[in-house]
Coordinates of C-alpha atoms and ligand atoms in Angstrom, one line a residue:
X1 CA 16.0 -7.9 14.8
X2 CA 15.4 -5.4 12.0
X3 CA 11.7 -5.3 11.4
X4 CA 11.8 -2.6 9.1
X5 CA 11.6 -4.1 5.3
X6 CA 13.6 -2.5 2.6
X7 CA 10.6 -1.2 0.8
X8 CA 6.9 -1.9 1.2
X9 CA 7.1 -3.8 -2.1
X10 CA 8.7 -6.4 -4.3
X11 CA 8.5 -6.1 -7.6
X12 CA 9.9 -7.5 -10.9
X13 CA 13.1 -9.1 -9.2
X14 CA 13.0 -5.6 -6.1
X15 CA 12.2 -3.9 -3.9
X16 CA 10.1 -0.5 -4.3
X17 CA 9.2 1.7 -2.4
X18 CA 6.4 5.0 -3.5
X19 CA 5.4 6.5 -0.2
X20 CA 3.0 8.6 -1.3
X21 CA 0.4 5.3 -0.7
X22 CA -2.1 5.2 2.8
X23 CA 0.9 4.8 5.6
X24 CA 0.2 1.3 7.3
X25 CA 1.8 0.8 10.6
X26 CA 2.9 -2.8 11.4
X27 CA 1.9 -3.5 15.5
X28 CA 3.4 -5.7 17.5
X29 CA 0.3 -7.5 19.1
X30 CA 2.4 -7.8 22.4
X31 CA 3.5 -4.5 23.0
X32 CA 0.7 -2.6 21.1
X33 CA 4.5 -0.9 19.4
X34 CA 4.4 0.3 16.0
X35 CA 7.3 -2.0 14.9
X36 CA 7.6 -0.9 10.9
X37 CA 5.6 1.3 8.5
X38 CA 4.7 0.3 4.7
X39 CA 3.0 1.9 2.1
X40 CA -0.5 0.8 -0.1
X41 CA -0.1 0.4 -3.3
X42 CA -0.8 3.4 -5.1
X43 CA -2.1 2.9 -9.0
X44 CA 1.3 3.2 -10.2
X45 CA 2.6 0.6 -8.3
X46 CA -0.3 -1.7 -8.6
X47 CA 0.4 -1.1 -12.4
X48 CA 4.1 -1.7 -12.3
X49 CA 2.9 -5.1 -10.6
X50 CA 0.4 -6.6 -13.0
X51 CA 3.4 -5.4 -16.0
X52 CA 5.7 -7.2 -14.1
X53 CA 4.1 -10.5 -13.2
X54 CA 2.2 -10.0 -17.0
X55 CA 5.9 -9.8 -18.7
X56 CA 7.7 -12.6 -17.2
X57 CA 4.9 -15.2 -17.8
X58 CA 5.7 -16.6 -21.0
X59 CA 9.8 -17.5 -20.0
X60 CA 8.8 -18.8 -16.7
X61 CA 5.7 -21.0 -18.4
X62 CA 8.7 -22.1 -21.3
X63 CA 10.9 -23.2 -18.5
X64 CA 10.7 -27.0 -18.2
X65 CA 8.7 -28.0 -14.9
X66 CA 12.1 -29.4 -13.9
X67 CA 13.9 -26.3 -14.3
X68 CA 10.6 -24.6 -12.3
X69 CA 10.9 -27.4 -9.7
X70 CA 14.7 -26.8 -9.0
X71 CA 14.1 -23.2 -8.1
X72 CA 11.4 -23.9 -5.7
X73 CA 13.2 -26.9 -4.0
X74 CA 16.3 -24.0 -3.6
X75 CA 13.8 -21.3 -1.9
X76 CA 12.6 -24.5 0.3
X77 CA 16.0 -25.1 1.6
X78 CA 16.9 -21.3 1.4
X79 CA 13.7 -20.8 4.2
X80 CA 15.1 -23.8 6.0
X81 CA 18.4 -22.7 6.7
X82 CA 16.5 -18.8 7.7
X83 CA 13.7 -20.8 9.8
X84 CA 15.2 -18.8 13.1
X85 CA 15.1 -15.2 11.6
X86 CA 11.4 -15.7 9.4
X87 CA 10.1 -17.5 12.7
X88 CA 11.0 -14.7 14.8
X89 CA 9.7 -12.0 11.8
X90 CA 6.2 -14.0 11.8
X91 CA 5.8 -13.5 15.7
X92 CA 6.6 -10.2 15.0
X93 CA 3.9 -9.6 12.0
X94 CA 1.4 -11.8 14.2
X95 CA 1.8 -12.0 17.6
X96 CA 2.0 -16.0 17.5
X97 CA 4.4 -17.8 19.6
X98 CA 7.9 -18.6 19.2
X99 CA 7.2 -21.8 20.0
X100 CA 4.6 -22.0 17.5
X101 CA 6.2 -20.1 14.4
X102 CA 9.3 -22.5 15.2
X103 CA 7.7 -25.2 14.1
X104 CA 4.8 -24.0 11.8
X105 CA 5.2 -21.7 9.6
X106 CA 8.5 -21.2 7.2
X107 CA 8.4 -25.0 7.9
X108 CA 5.5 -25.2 6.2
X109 CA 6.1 -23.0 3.5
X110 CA 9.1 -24.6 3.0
X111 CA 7.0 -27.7 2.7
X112 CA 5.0 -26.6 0.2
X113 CA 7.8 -25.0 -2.2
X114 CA 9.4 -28.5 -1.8
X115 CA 6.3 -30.4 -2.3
X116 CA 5.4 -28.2 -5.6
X117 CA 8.9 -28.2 -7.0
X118 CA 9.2 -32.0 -6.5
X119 CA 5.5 -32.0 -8.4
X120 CA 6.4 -29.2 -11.5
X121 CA 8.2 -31.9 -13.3
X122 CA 5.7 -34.3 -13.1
X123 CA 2.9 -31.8 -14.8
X124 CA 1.9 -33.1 -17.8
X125 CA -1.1 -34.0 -20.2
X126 CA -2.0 -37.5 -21.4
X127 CA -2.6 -39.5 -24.5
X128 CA -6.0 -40.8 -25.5
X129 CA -5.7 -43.2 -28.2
X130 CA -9.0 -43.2 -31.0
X131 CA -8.6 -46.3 -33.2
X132 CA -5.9 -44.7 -35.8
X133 CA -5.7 -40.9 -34.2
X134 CA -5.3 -39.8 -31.3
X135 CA -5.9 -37.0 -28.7
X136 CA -3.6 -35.4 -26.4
X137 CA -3.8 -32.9 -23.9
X138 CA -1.8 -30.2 -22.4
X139 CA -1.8 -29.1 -19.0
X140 CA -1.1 -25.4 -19.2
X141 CA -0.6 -22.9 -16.8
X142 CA -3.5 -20.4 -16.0
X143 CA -1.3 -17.4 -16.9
X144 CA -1.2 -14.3 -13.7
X145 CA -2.4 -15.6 -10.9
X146 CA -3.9 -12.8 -7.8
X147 CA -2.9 -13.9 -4.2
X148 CA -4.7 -12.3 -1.6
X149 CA -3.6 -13.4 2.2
X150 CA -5.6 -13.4 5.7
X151 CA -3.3 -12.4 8.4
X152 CA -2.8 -15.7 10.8
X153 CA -0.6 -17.4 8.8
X154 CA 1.3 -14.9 6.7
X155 CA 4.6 -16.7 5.4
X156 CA 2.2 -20.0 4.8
X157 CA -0.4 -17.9 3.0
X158 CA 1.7 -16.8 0.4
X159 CA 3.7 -20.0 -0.3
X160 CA 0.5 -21.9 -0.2
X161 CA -0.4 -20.0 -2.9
X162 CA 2.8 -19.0 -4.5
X163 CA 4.2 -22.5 -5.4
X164 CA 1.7 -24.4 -7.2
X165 CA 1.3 -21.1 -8.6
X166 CA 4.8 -21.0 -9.7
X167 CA 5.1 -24.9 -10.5
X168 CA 2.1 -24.9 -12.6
X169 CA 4.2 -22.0 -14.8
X170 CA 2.1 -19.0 -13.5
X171 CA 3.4 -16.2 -12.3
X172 CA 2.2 -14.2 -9.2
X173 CA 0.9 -11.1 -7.7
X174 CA 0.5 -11.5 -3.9
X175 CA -0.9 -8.9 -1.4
X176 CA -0.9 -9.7 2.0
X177 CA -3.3 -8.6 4.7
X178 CA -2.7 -4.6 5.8
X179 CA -2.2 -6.1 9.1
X180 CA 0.5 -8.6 8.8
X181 CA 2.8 -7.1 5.7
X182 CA 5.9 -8.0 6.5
X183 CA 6.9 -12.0 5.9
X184 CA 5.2 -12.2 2.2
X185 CA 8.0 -10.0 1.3
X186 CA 10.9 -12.5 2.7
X187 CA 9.0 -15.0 0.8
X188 CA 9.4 -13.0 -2.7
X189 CA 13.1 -12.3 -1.9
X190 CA 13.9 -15.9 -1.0
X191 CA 12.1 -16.9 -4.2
X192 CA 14.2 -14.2 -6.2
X193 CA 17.3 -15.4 -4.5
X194 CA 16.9 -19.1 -5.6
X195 CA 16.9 -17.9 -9.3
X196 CA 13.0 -17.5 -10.4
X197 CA 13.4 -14.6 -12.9
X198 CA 12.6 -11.1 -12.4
X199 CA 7.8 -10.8 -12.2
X200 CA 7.4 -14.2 -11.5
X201 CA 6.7 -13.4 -7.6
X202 CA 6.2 -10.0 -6.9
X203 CA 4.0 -8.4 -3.5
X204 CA 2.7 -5.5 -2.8
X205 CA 1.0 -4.1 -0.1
X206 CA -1.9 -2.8 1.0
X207 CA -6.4 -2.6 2.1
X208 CA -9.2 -3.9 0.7
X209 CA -9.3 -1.5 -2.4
X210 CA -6.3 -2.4 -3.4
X211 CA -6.9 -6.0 -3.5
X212 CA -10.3 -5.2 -5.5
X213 CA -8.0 -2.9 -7.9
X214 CA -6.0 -6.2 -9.1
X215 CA -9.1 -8.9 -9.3
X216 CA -10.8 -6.6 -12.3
X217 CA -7.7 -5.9 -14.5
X218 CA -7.9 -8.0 -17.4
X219 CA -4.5 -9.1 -17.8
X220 CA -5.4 -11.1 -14.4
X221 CA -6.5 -15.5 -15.1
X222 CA -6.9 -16.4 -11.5
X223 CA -7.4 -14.7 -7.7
X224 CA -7.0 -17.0 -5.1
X225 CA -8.6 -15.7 -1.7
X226 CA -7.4 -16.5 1.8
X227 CA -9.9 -14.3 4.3
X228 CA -13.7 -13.9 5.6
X229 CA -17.1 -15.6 3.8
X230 CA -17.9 -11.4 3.0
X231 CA -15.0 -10.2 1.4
X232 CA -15.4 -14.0 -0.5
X233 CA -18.7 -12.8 -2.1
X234 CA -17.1 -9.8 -3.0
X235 CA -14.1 -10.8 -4.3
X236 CA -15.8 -14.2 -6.2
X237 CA -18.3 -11.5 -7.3
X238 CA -15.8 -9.2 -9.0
X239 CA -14.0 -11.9 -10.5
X240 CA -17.1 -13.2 -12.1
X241 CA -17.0 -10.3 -13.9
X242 CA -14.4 -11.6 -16.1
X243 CA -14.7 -15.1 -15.8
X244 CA -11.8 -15.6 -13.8
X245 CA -10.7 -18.4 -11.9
X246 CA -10.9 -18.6 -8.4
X247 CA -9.7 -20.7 -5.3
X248 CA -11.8 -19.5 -1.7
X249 CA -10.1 -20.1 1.3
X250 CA -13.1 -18.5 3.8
X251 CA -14.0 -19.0 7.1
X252 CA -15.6 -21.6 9.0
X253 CA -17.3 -23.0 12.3
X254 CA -16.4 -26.2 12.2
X255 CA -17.7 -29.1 14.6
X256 CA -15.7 -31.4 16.6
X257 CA -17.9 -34.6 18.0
X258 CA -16.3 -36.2 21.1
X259 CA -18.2 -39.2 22.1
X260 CA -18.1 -41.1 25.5
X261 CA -15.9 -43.6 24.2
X262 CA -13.3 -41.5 23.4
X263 CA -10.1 -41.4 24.7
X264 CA -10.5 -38.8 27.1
X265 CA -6.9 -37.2 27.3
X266 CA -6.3 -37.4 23.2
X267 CA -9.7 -35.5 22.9
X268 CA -9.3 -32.8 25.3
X269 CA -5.8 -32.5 23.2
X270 CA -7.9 -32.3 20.3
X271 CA -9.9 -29.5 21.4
X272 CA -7.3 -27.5 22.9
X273 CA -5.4 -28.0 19.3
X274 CA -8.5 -27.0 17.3
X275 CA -9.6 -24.0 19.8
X276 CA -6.3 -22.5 21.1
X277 CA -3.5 -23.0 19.1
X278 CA -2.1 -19.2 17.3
X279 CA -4.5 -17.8 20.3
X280 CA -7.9 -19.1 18.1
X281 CA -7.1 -17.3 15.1
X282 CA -7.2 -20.6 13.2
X283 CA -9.8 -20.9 10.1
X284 CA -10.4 -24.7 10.5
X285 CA -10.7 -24.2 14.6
X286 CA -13.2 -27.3 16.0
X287 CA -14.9 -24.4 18.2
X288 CA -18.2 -26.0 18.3
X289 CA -17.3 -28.9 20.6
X290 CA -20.3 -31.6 21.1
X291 CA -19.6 -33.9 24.1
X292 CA -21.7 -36.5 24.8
X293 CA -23.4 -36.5 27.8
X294 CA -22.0 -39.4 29.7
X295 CA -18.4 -37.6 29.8
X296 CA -19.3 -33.6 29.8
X297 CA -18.4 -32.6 33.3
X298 CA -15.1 -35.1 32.9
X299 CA -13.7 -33.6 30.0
X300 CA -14.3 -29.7 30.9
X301 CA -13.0 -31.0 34.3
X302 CA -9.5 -32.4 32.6
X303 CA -9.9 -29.4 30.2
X304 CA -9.5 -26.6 33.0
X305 CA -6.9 -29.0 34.6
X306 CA -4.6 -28.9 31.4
X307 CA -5.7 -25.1 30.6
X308 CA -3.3 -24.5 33.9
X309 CA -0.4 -24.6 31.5
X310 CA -1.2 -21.9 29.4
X311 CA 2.1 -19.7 29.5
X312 CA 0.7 -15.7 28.1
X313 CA 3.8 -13.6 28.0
X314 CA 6.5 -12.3 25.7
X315 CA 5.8 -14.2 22.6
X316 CA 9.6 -14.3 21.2
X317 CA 10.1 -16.5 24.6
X318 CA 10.3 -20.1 23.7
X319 CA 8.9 -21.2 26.9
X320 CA 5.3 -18.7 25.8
X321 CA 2.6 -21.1 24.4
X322 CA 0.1 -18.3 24.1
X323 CA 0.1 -14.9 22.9
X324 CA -2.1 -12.4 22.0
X325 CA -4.4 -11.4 19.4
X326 CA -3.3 -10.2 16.3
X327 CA -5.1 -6.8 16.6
X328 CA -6.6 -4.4 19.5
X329 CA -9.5 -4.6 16.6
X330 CA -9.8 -8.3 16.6
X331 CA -9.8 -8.3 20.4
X332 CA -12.7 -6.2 20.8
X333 CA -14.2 -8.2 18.5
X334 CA -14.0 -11.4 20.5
X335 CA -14.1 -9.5 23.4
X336 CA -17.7 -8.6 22.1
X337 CA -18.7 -12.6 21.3
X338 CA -17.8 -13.3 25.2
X339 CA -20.5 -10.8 26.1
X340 CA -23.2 -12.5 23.9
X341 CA -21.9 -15.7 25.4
X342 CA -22.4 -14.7 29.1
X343 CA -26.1 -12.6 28.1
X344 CA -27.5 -15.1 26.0
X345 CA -27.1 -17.9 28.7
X346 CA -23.9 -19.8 28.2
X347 CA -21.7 -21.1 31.3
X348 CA -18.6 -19.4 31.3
X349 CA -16.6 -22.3 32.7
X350 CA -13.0 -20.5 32.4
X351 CA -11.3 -17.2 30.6
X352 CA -13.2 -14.6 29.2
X353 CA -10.9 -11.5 30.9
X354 CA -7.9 -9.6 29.3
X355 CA -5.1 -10.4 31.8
X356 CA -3.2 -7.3 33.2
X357 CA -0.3 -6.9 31.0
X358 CA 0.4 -4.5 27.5
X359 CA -0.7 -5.8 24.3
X360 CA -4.1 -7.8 22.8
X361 CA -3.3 -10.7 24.9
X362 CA -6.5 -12.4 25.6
X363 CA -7.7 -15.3 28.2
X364 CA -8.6 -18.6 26.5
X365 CA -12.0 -19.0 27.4
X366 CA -14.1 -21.8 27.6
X367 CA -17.8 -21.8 27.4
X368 CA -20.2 -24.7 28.6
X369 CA -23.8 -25.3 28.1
X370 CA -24.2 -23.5 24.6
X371 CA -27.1 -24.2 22.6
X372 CA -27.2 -24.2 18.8
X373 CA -28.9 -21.2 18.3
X374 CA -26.2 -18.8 21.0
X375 CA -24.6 -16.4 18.5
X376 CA -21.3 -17.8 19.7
X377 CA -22.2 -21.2 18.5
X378 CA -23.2 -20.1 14.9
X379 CA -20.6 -16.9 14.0
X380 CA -17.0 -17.5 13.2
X381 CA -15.4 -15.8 16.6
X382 CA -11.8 -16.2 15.2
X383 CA -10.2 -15.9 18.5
X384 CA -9.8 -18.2 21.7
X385 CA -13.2 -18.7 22.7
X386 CA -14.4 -22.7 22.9
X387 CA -18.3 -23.3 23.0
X388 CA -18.9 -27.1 24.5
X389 CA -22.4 -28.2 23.9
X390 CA -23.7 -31.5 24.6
X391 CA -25.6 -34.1 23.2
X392 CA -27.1 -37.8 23.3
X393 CA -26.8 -39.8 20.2
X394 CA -24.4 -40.3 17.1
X395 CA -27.7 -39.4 14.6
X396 CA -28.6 -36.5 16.3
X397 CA -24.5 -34.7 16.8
X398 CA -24.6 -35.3 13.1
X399 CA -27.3 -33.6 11.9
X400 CA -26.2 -30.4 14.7
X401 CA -22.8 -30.7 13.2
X402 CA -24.1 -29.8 9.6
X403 CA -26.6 -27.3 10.7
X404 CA -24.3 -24.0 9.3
X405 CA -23.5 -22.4 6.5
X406 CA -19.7 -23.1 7.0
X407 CA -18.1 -26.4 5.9
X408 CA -14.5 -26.0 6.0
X409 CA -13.6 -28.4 9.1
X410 CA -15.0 -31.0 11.5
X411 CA -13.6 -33.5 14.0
X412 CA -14.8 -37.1 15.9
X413 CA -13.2 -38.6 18.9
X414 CA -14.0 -42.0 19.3
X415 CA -12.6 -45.4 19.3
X416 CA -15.4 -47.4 17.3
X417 CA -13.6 -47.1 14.1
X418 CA -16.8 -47.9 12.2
X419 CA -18.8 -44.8 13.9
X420 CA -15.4 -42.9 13.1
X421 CA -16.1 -43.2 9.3
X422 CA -19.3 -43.1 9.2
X423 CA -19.2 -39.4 10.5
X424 CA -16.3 -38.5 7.9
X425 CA -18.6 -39.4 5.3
X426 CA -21.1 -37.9 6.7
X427 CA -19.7 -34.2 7.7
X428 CA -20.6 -31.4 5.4
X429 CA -16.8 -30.6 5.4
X430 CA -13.8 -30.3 3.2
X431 CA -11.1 -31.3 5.8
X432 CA -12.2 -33.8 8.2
X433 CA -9.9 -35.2 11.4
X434 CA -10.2 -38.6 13.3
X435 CA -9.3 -38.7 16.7
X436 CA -6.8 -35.3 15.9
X437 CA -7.3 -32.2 14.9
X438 CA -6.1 -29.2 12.4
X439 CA -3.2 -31.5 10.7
X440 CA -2.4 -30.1 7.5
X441 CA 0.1 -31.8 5.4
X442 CA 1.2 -30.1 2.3
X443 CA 0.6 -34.0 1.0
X444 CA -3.0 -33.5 1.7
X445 CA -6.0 -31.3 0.2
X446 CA -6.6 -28.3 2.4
X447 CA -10.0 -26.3 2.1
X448 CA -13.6 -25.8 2.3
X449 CA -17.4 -27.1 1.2
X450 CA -20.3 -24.7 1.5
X451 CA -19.8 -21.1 2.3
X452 CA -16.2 -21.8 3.6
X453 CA -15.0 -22.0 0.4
X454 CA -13.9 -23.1 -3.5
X455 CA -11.3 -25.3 -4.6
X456 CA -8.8 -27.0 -2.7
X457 CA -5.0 -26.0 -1.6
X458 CA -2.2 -28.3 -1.3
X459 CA -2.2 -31.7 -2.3
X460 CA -2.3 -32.9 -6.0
X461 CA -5.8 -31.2 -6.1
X462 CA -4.1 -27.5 -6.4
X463 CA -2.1 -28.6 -9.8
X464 CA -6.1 -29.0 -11.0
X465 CA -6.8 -24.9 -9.5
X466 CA -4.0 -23.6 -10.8
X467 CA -3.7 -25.2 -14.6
X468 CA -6.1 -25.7 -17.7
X469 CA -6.6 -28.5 -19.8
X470 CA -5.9 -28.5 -23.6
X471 CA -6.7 -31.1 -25.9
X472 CA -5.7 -31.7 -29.1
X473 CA -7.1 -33.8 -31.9
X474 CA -4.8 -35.4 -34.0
X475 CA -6.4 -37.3 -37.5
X476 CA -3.8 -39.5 -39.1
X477 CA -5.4 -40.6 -41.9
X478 CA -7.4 -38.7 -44.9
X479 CA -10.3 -36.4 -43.7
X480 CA -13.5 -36.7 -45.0
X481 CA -16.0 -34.2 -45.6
X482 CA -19.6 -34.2 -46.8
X483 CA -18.9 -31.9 -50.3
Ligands
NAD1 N1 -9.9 -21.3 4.8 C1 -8.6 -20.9 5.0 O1 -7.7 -21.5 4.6 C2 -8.4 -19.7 5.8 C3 -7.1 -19.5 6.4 C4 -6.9 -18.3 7.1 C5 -7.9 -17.4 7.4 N2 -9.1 -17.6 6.9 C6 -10.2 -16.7 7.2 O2 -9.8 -15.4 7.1 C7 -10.5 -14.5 8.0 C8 -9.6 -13.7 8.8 O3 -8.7 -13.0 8.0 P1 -8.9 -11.4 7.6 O4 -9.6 -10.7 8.8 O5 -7.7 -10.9 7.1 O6 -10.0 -11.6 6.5 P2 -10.6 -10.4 5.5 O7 -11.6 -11.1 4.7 O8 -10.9 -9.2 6.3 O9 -9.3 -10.0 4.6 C9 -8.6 -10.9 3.8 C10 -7.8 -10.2 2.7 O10 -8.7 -9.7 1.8 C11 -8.4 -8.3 1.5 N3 -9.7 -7.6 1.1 C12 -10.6 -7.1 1.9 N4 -11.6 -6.6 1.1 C13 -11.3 -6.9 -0.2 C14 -11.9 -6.7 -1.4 N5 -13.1 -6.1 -1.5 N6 -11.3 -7.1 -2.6 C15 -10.1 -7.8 -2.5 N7 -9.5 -8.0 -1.3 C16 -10.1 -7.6 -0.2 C17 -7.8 -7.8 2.8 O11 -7.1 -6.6 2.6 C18 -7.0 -9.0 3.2 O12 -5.8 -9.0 2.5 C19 -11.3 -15.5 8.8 O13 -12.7 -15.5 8.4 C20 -10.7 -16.8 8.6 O14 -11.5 -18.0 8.8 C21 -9.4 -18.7 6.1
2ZO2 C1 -2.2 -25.3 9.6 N1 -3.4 -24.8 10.2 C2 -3.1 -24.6 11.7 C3 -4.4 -25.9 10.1 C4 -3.9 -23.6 9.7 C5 -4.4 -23.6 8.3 C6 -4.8 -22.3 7.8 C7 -6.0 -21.7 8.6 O1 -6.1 -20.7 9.2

């Protein structure tokens, strides 16, 4: 496959290209190969962006939501029938799985443009009678809307954010992470393709800098933020500045309570979902998992067991179920947690080694015996690395569940039903799981409480993140006024 793009960026309905930007190499996490080069945005081209996406915004927010809604559904079907080729780009751009990128990601793009175009029509205000007049209200669109993207889930990044975005009757200026540059911009062509007009979607590439270039410019209503709790304060920060909306999708370290009633099998699923699926590098990852003490030693016994069929190899082979991390950065990085695991005391039950082959590829690794205060069981690791701890009653795994400043995720296994709920309502947490974990429908809300985040993605809750309400007074009779 081709894995060189066009240009490094798509603007107003194309692709451009201006390399005199920062050169960014895109590596393929398997080989350690430099697979593509892009460009960063330069000013000019961050500038031909915001015209673009500040240009098409009043056609595209006069176009009835149906009219919206059709194009969308048509990029949906349009990254159904591509599913192979943008499956095998993502694995390319991240390292993931086949098997994983198959089933996950254009499919859930595609999920979320269908979900949002089905929605657009469906946008609209409501009437508030008052006696003889009345009040209506408009639900409007917030105008240009900044995406920013992490680099796990490229392609679902950018549609996440791109169609209620789009629906709502924004348009869009999406940069995706430096490290992963390449699927945003089959998501901008696909859009173009299905008919929306020219600045409605556009990408561009590039670092940190370039992201902060676009929050401050004042022709900008909205940044919505996929990445880390710092570059969150920063980038809520900056668009404070001008009042600007914004939606935080940050990190987490979330909680997943298995107690002894559990079923045993479905849990150990649970945490092998919520710890190693896309190698770790999952935001909502359950990698503080609280067994109670009656079944610890049986569930990291079935745990190894089932870690036996971990398949690390060529990623773009369907029968690989693990591949490496994204970045020879991000594997020292975890590589460095493991240490503090093993010096600050934990049990290293399995893992923790880079196996002998080319690439980031990384063990899963499963610690035992962590205690709440271990660095590994209180900083976001974002790669495979599971912390077990233990614990005795229901009172007491809640209250160590809570105790962090994250709150995107958390988890219970159990079969008492009553206990089940009681623990939803009681997680500091925006997404919680019952006996499963890391399901995210585009019908449900996706996103964060505390530090892990601001408003919500997906669901019916994005229409309210990425429209205003207007309301109009309407007197039908004579006004009176006091001279
Ligand atoms: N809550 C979620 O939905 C979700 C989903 C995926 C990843 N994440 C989080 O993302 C993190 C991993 O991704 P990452 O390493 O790419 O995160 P990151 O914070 O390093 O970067 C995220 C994006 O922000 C940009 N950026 C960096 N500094 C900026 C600045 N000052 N102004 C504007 N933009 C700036 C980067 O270029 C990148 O595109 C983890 O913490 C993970 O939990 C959260
Ligand atoms: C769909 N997942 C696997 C829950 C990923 C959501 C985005 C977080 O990284």
């Amino acid at each position: 496959m081709k894995t060189q793009p066009t240009a490094s960026h798509f603007i107003d309905g194309q692709y451009v290209e201006d390399t005199s930007g920062e050169e960014i190499p895109v590596i393929y996490p398997a080989t350690g190969e430099v697979i593509a080069t892009v460009y960063s945005a330069t000013p000019a081209i961050v500038e031909q962006a915001l015209a673009a996406a500040h240009a098409a915004e009043k056609e595209w927010a006069a176009m009835t939501g149906t009219e919206r809604g059709r194009i969308l559904r048509r990029a949906a079907q349009i990254m159904r029938e591509r599913n192979h080729d943008l499956s095998v780009l993502e694995t390319y751009d991240t390292g993931k799985p086949y098997q994983e990128t198959s089933v996950v990601d254009a499919t859930s793009g595609a999920d979320s443009l269908e979900y949002f175009g089905g929605l657009a029509a469906a946008i609209t205000g409501e009437h508030i009678q008052l006696g003889e007049d009345f009040v209506y209200t408009r639900r409007e669109p917030l105008g240009l809307c900044v995406g920013i993207g992490a680099w796990n889930y490229p392609t679902q990044i950018a549609c996440w954010k791109g169609a209620p975005a789009l629906a709502c009757g924004n348009t869009m200026v999406f940069k995706p992470s430096e490290t992963t540059p390449l699927c945003a911009l089959k998501v901008a062509e696909i859009l173009h393709e299905a008919g929306a007009p020219a600045g409605v979607y556009n990408v561009i590439q590039g670092y940190g800098p370039v992201g902060a270039s676009l929050i401050t410019d004042s022709r900008v209503d909205k940044v919505s933020l996929t990445g880390s709790v710092p570059t969150g304060k920063k980038v809520y920060a900056a668009a404070a500045e001008g009042i600007r909306h914004v939606t935080m999708e940050l990190g987490g370290k979330s909680p997943l309570v298995i107690f002894d009633d559990a079923d045993i099998e479905n849990a150990v699923s649970g945490a092998i979902l919520g710890n190693f699926y896309s190698s770790g590098q999952v935001c909502s990852n359950g990698t503080r998992v609280f067994v109670q003490k009656g079944i610890k030693e049986a569930f990291l016994t079935r745990l190894a067991e089932r870690l036996q069929g971990v398949k690390l190899g060529d990623p773009q082979d369907p029968e690989v179920n693990f591949g490496p991390m994204v970045s020879e950065k991000q594997l020292g990085i975890v590589e460095g947690y493991i240490a503090k695991g093993i010096a600050e005391g934990a049990r290293l039950v399995c893992g923790g080694k880079r196996p002998d082959m080319a690439g980031f590829f990384l063990e899963p690794t499963v610690f035992a015996d962590v205690t709440d205060d271990m660095t590994i069981a209180r900083e976001e690791i974002f790669g495979p690395v599971m912390s077990v701890l233990d614990f005795d009653t229901e009172e007491e795994a809640l209250a160590r569940a809570n105790d962090t400043e994250f709150g995107l995720s958390a988890g219970v296994f159990t079969r008492d039903l009553s206990r089940a709920h009681r623990m939803a309502a009681g997680f500091e947490a925006g997404t919680c799981y019952i006996n499963t974990y890391n399901d995210a429908p585009v019908e449900a809300p996706f996103g964060g409480s505390k530090q892990s985040g601001v408003g919500r993605e997906n669901s019916k809750a994005a229409i309210e993140h990425y429209s205003q309400i207007k309301g109009v007074y309407v007197r039908t009779g004579d006004l009176e006024a006091p001279f």
